[in-house]
XYZ file of C-alpha atoms in Angstrom:
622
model
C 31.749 -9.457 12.351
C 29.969 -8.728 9.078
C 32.143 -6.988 6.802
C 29.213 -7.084 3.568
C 25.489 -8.336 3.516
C 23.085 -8.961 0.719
C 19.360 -8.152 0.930
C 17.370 -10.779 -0.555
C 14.406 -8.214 -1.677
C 13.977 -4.747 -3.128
C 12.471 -1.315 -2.999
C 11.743 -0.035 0.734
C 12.974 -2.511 2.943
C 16.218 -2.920 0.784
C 16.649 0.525 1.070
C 15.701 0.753 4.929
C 18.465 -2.495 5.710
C 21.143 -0.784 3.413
C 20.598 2.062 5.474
C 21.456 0.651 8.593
C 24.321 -1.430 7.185
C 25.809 2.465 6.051
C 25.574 3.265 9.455
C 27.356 0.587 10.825
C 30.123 0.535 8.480
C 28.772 -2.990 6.474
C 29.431 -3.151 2.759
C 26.232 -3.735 0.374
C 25.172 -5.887 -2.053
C 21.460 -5.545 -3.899
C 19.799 -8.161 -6.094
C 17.506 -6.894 -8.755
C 15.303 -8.099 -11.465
C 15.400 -6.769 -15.293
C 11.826 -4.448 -14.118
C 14.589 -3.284 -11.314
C 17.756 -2.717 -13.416
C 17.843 1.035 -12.623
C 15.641 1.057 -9.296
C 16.538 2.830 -5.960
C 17.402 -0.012 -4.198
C 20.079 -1.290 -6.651
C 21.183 2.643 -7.193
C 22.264 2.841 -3.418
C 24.017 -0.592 -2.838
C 27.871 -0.469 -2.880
C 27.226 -3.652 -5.581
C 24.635 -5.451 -7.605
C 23.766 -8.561 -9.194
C 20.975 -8.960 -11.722
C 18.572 -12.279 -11.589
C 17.062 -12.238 -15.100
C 13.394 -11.325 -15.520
C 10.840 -9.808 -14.212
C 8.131 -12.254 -12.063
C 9.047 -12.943 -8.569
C 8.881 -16.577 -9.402
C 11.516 -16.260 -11.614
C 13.296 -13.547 -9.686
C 12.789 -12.587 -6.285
C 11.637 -16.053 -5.138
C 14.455 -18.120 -6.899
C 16.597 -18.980 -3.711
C 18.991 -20.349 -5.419
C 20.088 -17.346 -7.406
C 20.061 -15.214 -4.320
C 22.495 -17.248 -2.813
C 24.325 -17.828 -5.855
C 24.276 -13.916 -6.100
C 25.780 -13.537 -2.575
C 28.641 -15.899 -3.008
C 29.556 -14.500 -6.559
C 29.825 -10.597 -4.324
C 31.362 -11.814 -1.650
C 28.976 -11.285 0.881
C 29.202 -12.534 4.638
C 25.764 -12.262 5.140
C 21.858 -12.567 3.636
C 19.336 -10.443 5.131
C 15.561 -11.389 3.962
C 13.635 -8.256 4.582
C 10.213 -9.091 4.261
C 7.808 -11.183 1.486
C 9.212 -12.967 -1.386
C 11.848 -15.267 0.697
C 12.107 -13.937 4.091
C 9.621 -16.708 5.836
C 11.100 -19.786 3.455
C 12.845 -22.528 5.705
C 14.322 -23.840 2.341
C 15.843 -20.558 1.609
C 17.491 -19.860 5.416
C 18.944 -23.653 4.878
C 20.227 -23.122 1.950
C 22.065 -19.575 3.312
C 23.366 -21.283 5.943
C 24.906 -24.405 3.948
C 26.363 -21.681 2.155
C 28.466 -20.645 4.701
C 26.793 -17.668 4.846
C 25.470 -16.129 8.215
C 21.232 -15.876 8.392
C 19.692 -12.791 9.524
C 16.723 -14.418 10.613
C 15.314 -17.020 13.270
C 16.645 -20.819 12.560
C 14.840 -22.530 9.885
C 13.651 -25.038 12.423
C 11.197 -21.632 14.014
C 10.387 -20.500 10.298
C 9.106 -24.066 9.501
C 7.081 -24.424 12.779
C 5.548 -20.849 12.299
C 5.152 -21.560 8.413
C 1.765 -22.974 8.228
C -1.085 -21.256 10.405
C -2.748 -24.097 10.793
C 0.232 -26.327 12.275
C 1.197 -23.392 14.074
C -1.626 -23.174 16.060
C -1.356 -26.639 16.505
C 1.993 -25.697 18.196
C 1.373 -23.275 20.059
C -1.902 -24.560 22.544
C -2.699 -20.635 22.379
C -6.575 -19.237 22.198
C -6.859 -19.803 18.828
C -10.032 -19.027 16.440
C -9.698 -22.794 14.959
C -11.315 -24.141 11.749
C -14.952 -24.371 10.981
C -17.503 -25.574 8.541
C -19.525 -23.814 6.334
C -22.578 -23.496 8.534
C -20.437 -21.126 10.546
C -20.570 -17.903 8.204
C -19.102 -15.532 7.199
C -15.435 -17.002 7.634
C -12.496 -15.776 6.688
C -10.333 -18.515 3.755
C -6.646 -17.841 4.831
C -3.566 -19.154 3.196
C -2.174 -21.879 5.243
C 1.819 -20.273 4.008
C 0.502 -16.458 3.473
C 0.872 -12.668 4.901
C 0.585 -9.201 3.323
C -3.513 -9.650 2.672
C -2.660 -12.241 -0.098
C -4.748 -15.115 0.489
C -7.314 -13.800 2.110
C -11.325 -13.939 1.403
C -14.338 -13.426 3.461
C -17.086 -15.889 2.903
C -20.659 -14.398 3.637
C -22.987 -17.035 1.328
C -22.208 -20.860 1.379
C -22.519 -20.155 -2.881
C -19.176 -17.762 -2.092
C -17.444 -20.615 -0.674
C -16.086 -23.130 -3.039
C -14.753 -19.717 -5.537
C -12.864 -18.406 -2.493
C -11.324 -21.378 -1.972
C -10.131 -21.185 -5.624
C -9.210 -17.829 -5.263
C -7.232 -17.987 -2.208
C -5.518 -20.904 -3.025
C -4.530 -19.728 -6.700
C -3.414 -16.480 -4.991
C -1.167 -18.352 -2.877
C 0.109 -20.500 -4.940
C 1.536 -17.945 -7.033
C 2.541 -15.355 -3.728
C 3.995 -18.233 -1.512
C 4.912 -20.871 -3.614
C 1.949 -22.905 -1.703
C -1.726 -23.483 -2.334
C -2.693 -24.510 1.029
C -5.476 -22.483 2.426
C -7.628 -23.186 5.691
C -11.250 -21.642 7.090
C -11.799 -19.864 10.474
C -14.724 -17.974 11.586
C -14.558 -14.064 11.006
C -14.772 -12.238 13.502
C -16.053 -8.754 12.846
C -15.584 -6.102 15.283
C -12.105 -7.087 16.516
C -8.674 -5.131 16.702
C -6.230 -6.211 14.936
C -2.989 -6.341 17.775
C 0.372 -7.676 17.530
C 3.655 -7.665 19.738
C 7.030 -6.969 18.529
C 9.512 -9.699 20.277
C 13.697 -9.526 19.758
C 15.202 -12.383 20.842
C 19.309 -13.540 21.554
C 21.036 -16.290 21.275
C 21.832 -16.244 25.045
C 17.812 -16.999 25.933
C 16.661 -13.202 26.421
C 13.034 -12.376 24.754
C 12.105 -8.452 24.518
C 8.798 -8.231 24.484
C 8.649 -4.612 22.782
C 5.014 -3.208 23.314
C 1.933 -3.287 21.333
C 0.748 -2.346 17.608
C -2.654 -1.807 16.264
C -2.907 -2.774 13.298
C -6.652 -2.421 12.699
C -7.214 0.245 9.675
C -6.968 -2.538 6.700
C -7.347 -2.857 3.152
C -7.993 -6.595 1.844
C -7.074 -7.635 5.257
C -3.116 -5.263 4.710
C -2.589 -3.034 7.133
C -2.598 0.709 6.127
C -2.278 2.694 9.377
C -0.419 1.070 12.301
C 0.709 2.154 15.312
C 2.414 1.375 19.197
C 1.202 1.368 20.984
C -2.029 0.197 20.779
C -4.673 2.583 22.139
C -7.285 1.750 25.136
C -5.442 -1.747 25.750
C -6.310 -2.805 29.906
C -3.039 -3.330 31.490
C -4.050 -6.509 32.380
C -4.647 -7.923 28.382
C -0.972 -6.303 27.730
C 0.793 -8.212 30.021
C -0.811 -11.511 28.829
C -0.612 -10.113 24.697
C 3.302 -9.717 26.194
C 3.295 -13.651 28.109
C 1.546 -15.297 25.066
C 4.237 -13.488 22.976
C 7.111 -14.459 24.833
C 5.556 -18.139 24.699
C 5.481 -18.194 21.098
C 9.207 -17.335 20.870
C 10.399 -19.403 23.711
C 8.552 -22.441 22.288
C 10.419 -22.390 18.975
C 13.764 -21.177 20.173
C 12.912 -18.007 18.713
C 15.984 -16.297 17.491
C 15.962 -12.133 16.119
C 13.027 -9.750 15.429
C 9.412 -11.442 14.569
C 6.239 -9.835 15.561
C 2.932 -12.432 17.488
C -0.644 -11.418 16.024
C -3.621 -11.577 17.781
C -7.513 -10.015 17.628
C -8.620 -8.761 20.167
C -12.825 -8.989 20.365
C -14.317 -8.117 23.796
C -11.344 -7.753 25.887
C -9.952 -11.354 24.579
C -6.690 -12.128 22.980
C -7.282 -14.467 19.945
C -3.811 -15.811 18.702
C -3.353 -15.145 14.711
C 0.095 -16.072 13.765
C 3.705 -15.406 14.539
C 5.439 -13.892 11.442
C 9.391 -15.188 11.986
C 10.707 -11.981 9.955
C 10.296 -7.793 10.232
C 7.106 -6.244 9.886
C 6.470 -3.692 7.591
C 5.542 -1.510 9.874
C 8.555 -2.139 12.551
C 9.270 2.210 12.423
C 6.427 2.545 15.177
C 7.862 0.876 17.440
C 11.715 1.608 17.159
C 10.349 5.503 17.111
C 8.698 4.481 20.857
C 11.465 2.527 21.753
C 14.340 4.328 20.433
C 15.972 1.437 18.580
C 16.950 0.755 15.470
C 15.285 -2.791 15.132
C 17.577 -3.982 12.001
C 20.976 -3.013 13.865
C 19.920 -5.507 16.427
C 18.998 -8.277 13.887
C 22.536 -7.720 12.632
C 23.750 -7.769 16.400
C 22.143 -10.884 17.136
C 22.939 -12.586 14.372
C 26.721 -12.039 15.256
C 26.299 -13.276 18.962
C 25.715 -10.074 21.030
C 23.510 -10.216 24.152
C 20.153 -8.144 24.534
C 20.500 -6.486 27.873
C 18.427 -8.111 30.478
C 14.909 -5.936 30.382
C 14.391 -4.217 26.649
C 14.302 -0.012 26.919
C 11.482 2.354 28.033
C 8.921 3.003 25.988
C 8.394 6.733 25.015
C 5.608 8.489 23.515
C 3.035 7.173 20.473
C 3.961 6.541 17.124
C 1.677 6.467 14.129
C 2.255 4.815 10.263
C 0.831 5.422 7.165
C 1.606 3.672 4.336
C 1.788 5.561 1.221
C 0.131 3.202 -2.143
C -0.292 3.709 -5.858
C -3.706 3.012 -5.894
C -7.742 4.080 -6.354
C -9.318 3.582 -3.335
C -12.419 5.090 -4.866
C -12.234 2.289 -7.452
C -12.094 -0.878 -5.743
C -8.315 0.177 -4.861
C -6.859 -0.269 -8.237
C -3.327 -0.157 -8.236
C -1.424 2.476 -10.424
C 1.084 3.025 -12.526
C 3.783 5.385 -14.038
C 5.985 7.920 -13.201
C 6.681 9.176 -9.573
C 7.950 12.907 -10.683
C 8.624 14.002 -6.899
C 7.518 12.957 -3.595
C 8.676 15.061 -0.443
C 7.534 15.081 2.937
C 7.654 18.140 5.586
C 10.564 17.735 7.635
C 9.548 16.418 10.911
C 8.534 12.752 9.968
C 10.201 9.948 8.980
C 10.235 8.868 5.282
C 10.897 5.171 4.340
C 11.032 4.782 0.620
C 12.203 2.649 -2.348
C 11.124 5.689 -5.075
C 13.312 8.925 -6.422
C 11.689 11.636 -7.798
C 11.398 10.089 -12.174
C 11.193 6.474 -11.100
C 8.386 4.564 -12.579
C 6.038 2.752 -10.655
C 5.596 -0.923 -12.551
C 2.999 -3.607 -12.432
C 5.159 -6.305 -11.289
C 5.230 -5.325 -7.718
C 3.301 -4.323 -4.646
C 2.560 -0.493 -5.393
C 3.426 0.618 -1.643
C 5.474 4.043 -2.352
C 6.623 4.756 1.324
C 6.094 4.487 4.837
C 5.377 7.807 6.929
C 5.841 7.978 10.450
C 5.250 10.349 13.118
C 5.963 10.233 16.932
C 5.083 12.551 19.360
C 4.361 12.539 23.061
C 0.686 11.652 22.979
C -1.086 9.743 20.614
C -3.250 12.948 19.576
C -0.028 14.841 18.988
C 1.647 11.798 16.993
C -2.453 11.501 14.567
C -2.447 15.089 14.000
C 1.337 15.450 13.043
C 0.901 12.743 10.873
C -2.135 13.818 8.984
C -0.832 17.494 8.701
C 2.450 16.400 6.926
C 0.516 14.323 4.558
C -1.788 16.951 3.847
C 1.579 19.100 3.024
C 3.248 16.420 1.362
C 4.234 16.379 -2.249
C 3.087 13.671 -4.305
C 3.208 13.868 -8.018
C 2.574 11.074 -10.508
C -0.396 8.622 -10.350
C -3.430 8.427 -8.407
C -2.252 7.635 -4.636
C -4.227 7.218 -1.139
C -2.713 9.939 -0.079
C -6.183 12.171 0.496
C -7.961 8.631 2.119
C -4.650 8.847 4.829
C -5.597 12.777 5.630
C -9.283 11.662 6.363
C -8.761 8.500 8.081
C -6.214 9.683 10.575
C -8.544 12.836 11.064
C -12.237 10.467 11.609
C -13.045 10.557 15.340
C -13.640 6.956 15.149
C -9.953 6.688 14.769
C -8.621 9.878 16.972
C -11.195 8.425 19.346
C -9.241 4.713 18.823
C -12.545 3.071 19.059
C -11.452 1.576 15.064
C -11.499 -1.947 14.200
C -11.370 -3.761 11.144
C -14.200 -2.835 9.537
C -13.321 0.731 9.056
C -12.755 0.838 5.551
C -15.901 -1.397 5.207
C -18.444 1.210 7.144
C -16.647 4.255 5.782
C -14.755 3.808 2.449
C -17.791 5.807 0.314
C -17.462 8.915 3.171
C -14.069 8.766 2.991
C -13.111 8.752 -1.071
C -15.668 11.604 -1.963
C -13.802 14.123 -4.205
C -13.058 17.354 -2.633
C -11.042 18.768 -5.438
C -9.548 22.375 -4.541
C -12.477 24.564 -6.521
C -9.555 26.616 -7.293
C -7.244 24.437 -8.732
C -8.062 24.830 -12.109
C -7.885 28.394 -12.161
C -4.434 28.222 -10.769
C -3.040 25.980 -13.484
C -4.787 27.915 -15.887
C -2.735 31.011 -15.061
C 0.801 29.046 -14.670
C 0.198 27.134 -17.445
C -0.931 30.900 -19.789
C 2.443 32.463 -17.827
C 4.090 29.612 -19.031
C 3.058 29.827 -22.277
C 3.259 33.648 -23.098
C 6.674 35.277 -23.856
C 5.747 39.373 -24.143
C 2.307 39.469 -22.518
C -1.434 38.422 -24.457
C -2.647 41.838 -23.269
C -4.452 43.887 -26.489
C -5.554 47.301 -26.484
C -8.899 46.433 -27.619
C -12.197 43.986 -26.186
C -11.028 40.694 -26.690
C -13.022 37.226 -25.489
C -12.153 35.321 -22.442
C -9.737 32.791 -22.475
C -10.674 29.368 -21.716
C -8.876 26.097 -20.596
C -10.627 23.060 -19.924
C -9.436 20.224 -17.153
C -10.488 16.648 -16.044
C -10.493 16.149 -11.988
C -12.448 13.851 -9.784
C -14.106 12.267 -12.697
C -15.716 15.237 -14.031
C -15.044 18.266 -16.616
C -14.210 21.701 -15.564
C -13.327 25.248 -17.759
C -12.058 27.802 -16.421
C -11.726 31.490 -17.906
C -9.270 34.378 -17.093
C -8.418 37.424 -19.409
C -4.989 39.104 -20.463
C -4.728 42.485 -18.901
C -2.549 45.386 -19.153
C -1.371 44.722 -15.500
C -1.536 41.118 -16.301
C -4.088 37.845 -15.810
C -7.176 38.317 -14.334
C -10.535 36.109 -13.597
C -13.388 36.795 -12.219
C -14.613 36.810 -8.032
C -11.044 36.453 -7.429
C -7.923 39.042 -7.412
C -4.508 37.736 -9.195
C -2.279 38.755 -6.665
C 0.985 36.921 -8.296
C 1.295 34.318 -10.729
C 4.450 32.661 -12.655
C 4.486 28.970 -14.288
C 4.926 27.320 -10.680
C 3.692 29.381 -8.026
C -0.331 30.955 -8.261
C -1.251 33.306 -5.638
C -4.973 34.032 -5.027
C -7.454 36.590 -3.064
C -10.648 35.397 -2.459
C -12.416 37.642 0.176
C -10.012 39.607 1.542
C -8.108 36.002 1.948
C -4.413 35.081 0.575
C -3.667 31.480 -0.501
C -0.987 29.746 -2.184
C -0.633 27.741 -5.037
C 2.033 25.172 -6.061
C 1.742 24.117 -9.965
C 3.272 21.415 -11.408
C 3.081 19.853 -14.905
C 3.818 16.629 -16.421
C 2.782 16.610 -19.903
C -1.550 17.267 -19.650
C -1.039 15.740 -15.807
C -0.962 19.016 -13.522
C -0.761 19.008 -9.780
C -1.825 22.315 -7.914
C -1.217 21.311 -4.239
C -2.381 18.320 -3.351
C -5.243 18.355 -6.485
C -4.543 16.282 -9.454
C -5.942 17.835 -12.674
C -5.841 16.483 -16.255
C -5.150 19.074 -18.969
C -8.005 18.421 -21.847
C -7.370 19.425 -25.233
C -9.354 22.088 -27.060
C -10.757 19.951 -29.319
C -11.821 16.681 -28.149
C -10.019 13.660 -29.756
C -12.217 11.964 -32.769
C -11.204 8.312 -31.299
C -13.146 5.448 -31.874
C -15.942 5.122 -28.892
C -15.666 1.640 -27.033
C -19.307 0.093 -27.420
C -21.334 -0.043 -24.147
C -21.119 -2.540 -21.613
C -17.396 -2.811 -22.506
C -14.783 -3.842 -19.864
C -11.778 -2.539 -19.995
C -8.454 -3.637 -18.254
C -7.870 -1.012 -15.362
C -4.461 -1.663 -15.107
C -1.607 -3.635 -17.107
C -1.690 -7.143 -15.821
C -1.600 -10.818 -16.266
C -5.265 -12.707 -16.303
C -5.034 -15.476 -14.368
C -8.545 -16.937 -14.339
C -11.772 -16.911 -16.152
C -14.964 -17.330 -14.347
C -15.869 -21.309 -15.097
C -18.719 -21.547 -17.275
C -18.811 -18.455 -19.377
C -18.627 -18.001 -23.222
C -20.186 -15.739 -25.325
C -23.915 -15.539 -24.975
C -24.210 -16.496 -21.634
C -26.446 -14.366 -19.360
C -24.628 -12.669 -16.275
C -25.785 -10.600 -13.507
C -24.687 -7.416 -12.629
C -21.355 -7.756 -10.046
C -20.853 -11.711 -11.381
C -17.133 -12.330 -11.337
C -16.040 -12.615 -14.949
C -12.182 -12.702 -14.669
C -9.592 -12.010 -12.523
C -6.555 -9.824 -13.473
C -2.936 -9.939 -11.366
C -1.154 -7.178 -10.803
C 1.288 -5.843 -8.132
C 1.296 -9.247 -6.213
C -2.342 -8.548 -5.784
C -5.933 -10.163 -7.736
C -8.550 -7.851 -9.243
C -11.679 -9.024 -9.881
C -13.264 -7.918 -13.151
C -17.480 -8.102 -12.861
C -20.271 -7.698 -15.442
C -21.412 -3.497 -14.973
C -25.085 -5.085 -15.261
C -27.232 -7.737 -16.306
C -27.072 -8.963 -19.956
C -25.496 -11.202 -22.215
C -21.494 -11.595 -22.162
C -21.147 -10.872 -26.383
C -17.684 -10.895 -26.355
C -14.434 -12.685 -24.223
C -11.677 -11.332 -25.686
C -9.183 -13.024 -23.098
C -7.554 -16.218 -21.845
C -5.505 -17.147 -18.728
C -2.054 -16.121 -18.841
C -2.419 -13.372 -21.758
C -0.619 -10.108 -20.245
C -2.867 -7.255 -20.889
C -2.155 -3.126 -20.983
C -4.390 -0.504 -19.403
C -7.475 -0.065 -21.344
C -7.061 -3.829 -23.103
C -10.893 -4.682 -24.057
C -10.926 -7.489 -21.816
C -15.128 -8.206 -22.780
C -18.280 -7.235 -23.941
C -21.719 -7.250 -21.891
C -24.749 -5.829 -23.668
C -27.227 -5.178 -20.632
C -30.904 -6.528 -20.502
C -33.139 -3.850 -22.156
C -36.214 -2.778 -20.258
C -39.485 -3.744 -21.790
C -40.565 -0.619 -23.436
C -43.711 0.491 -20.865
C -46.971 1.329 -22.896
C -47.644 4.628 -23.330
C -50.053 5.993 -21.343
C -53.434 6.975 -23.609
């Protein structure tokens, strides 16, 4: 029996295993880099033991230390979670030399599933196999990846040879291994994947379906089980192929089979030998608690003969830091509160005041509904979201809301190229109109300790905020029975709570400031001084680091005075396990590089200059 385990990761899924291990009675143990010294995850273990620095190379993906961390705690067992370690063959090995009991499929099934390309190889299954360039677009996968790293779509043989770069480079410094391999994309296809559980004793639960179509960068962002509109008939062979995969590696815990599925065929992806990310969907169908049976089966128990009923529709949305609007830039800073209706299921690595760094993948939470029918399951989803309180940076919370309420998804007739077709539709500001107003009033309540009320004509006052890229001012007036505005009727107002009549019709208003960031319900508002700052201008055409970040390559070639053309990658910035590319605004000459690879960089670092091509002045007409 194990008495005390160690997770080999952090944030969410160390928090989701510790939770589990609470429940059964297991002693904890969390590992933590110097970025992590006071995160959640190393907060809610019973110990802790720091691995110095802050990369993952130097951290999270040092095997060594992890073990050497578990042994110096006194742990029995090493559970990987997911990323970082979880899928290293090296790493389980080393565990296991240890002395120290895996929670995880033999190394022997991690090392055949390892590489995609010898996988398939493996496996005989329908498989998309490699190609040449002729056969665009293609997709450039790493050979060792997961999580979207990797990843590039190829549309113009000129795109090729940089995506190789790029995907190998990016999985290099993910996985530890630059191997990368071309397939054809396939555009239009679902993206579909079967939870398996395996024993020791030769029992394989096949445990449903997941769609996993709605996708950023090829990670998933809403998933859920099971998968919608599926033909008996292709479930019971997504469920045979799955089984298969497991049997033909002696397939030992919880790992999930991939597939697309493009007209009504099942086109075998991958086999990922650890837990998915989104696993909640389908222990909320199954009623299981997927990590108490990794920790079962890792101490010998049997899996009952057939795996449980399945029960109802589950849905996932994952939570991010991050501007879809703006090429999803991940964000940073301070997570003051985040709360969700009661109702759901929260999965989190955050407390309200943590900060949000740049070292790691900005996923703040997992939220999961289930519900008898899938329509039930979408639309109690999207309405907790919508209720939800999220307070710090810029999140995809809003891009959720509208993607689990588009009929192409309520109608499950998504596929992969959701995000492609309906990204611009779907990140269109719809700031609250009233929003300002409302922080205007809590923020003059605030403010005012016997009243601003005079007994004689006195000018509006005025406040002035920054939302959805553009300025607003708003105007209300001291009273002798208290604030007022215009078109509207002040029916209550103190520094957190606004309440408004517009039309005969009551709302609500939440207020909440951090320094000049204000939320009023779900709208995020910037406070704007009254007098604008006298700051130094950046000169146009001036690129400007987006986020804090390492560069990690400069586009071959380039110095300054070369010509570029509007969208030409210039540089590529790291950041939260993910690249960024960095392209000229327009077509010009590059007049200043101000960066090399491996310089870290803060948000708003110049990172170049590109002075655009000036028209040729048209004659004026006589």
């Amino acid at each position: 029996m194990i008495g005390t385990l160690l997770v080999a990761n952090r944030g969410e899924i160390a928090c989701r295993v510790f939770r589990t291990c609470r429940e059964l009675g297991i002693r904890t143990v969390a590992v933590h880099s110097d970025a992590d010294e006071d995160a959640l995850h190393a907060r809610v273990a019973d110990a802790t033991v720091r691995l110095p620095g802050a990369a993952p190379a130097e951290t999270y993906l040092r095997g060594d230390l992890v073990v050497r961390a578990a042994l110096a705690a006194g742990a029995d067992a090493v559970h990987p979670g997911y990323g970082f370690l979880s899928e290293n063959a090296d790493f389980a090995r080393a565990v296991l030399d240890a002395g120290l009991v895996w929670i995880g499929p033999p190394p022997e099934a991690i090392e055949a599933m390892a590489s995609k390309t010898r996988a398939k190889e493996l496996m005989g299954l329908p498989s998309l196999g490699e190609v040449t360039e002729a056969d665009l677009p293609v997709l450039v996968k790493a050979a060792a990846g997961g999580g979207g790293r990797g990843m590039r779509i190829v549309r113009r043989p000129q795109e090729l040879r940089a995506a190789l770069e790029g995907a190998s480079a990016e999985a290099a410094s993910a996985f530890g291994d630059g191997e990368v391999f071309v397939e054809p994309y396939v555009e239009g296809g679902r993206h579909v994947e079967v939870q398996i559980l395996a024993d020791t004793h030769g029992t394989v639960w096949p445990l449903g379906t997941r769609d996993c179509s709605l996708q950023r960068r090829h990670q998933k962002v809403i998933e859920e089980a099971p998968a919608p509109g599926l033909s008996e008939e292709l479930t019971r062979e997504l469920h045979t192929l799955a089984v298969r995969a497991a049997r033909a590696v002696d397939y030992v815990g919880a790992g999930t089979v991939e597939f697309l599925v493009a007209d009504g065929r099942a086109h075998f992806l991958e086999m990922n030998t650890r837990l998915q990310v989104e696993h909640p969907v389908t222990e909320a169908v199954f009623g299981l608690d997927l990590v108490a049976w990794q920790i079962r089966v890792a101490e010998g128990h049997a899996l009952d003969d057939d795996p449980p009923r399945a029960r109802g529709h589950a849905v996932e949305a994952r939570l991010y830091a991050e501007d879809p609007a703006n090429d999803w830039t991940p964000q940073t800073g301070t997570l003051h509160r985040l709360t969700v209706p009661d109702g759901v299921r929260l999965d989190t690595g955050y407390d309200d005041g943590d900060t949000i760094g740049v070292h790691y993948d900005a996923m703040l939470a997992k939220v999961v509904a289930h519900a008898p029918t899938r329509a039930e399951a979408v639309r109690a989803l999207a309405g907790a979201l919508e209720r939800a309180t999220v307070h710090g940076p810029a999140t995809n919370r809003d891009l959720l809301v509208r993607s689990l309420r588009h009929e192409e998804f309520t109608t499950a007739r998504m596929n992969t190229g959701f995000y492609d077709r309906h990204l611009t539709e779907l990140t269109k500001p719809a700031p609250d109109p009233y929003a300002p107003l409302a922080a205007a009033l809590a923020d003059a309540h605030g403010r005012s300790r016997f009243g601003g009320w005079r007994n004689v004509p006195s000018q509006p006052q005025t406040r002035r905020y920054a939302t959805a890229g553009e300025e607003v001012e708003v105007r209300y007036r001291h009273t002798r029975t208290g604030l007022a505005a215009d078109g509207v009727r002040v029916v209550h107002t103190d520094a957190r709570r606004v309440i408004l009549e517009v039309d005969g019709v009551r709302r609500g208003f939440e207020v909440a400031r951090y320094g000049d960031q204000v939320h009023v319900n779900a709208t995020r508002l910037t406070a704007l001084p009254r007098f604008p700052d006298p700051a130094p201008q950046l000169a146009p055409g001036s690129l400007v680091a987006p986020m804090p970040g390492t560069v990690v390559r400069v586009a071959g070639g380039l110095s300054e005075g070369s010509a570029v053309q509007a969208g030409q990658p210039l540089l590529w910035l790291e950041a939260m396990k993910m690249e960024h590319k960095i392209t000229a605004p327009a077509t010009g000459t590059l007049t200043a590089l101000d960066v090399v690879p491996g310089q870290q960089v803060t948000v708003g670092s110049l990172l170049a200059v590109v002075q655009p091509t000036q028209e040729r002045e048209k004659p004026r007409p006589k």
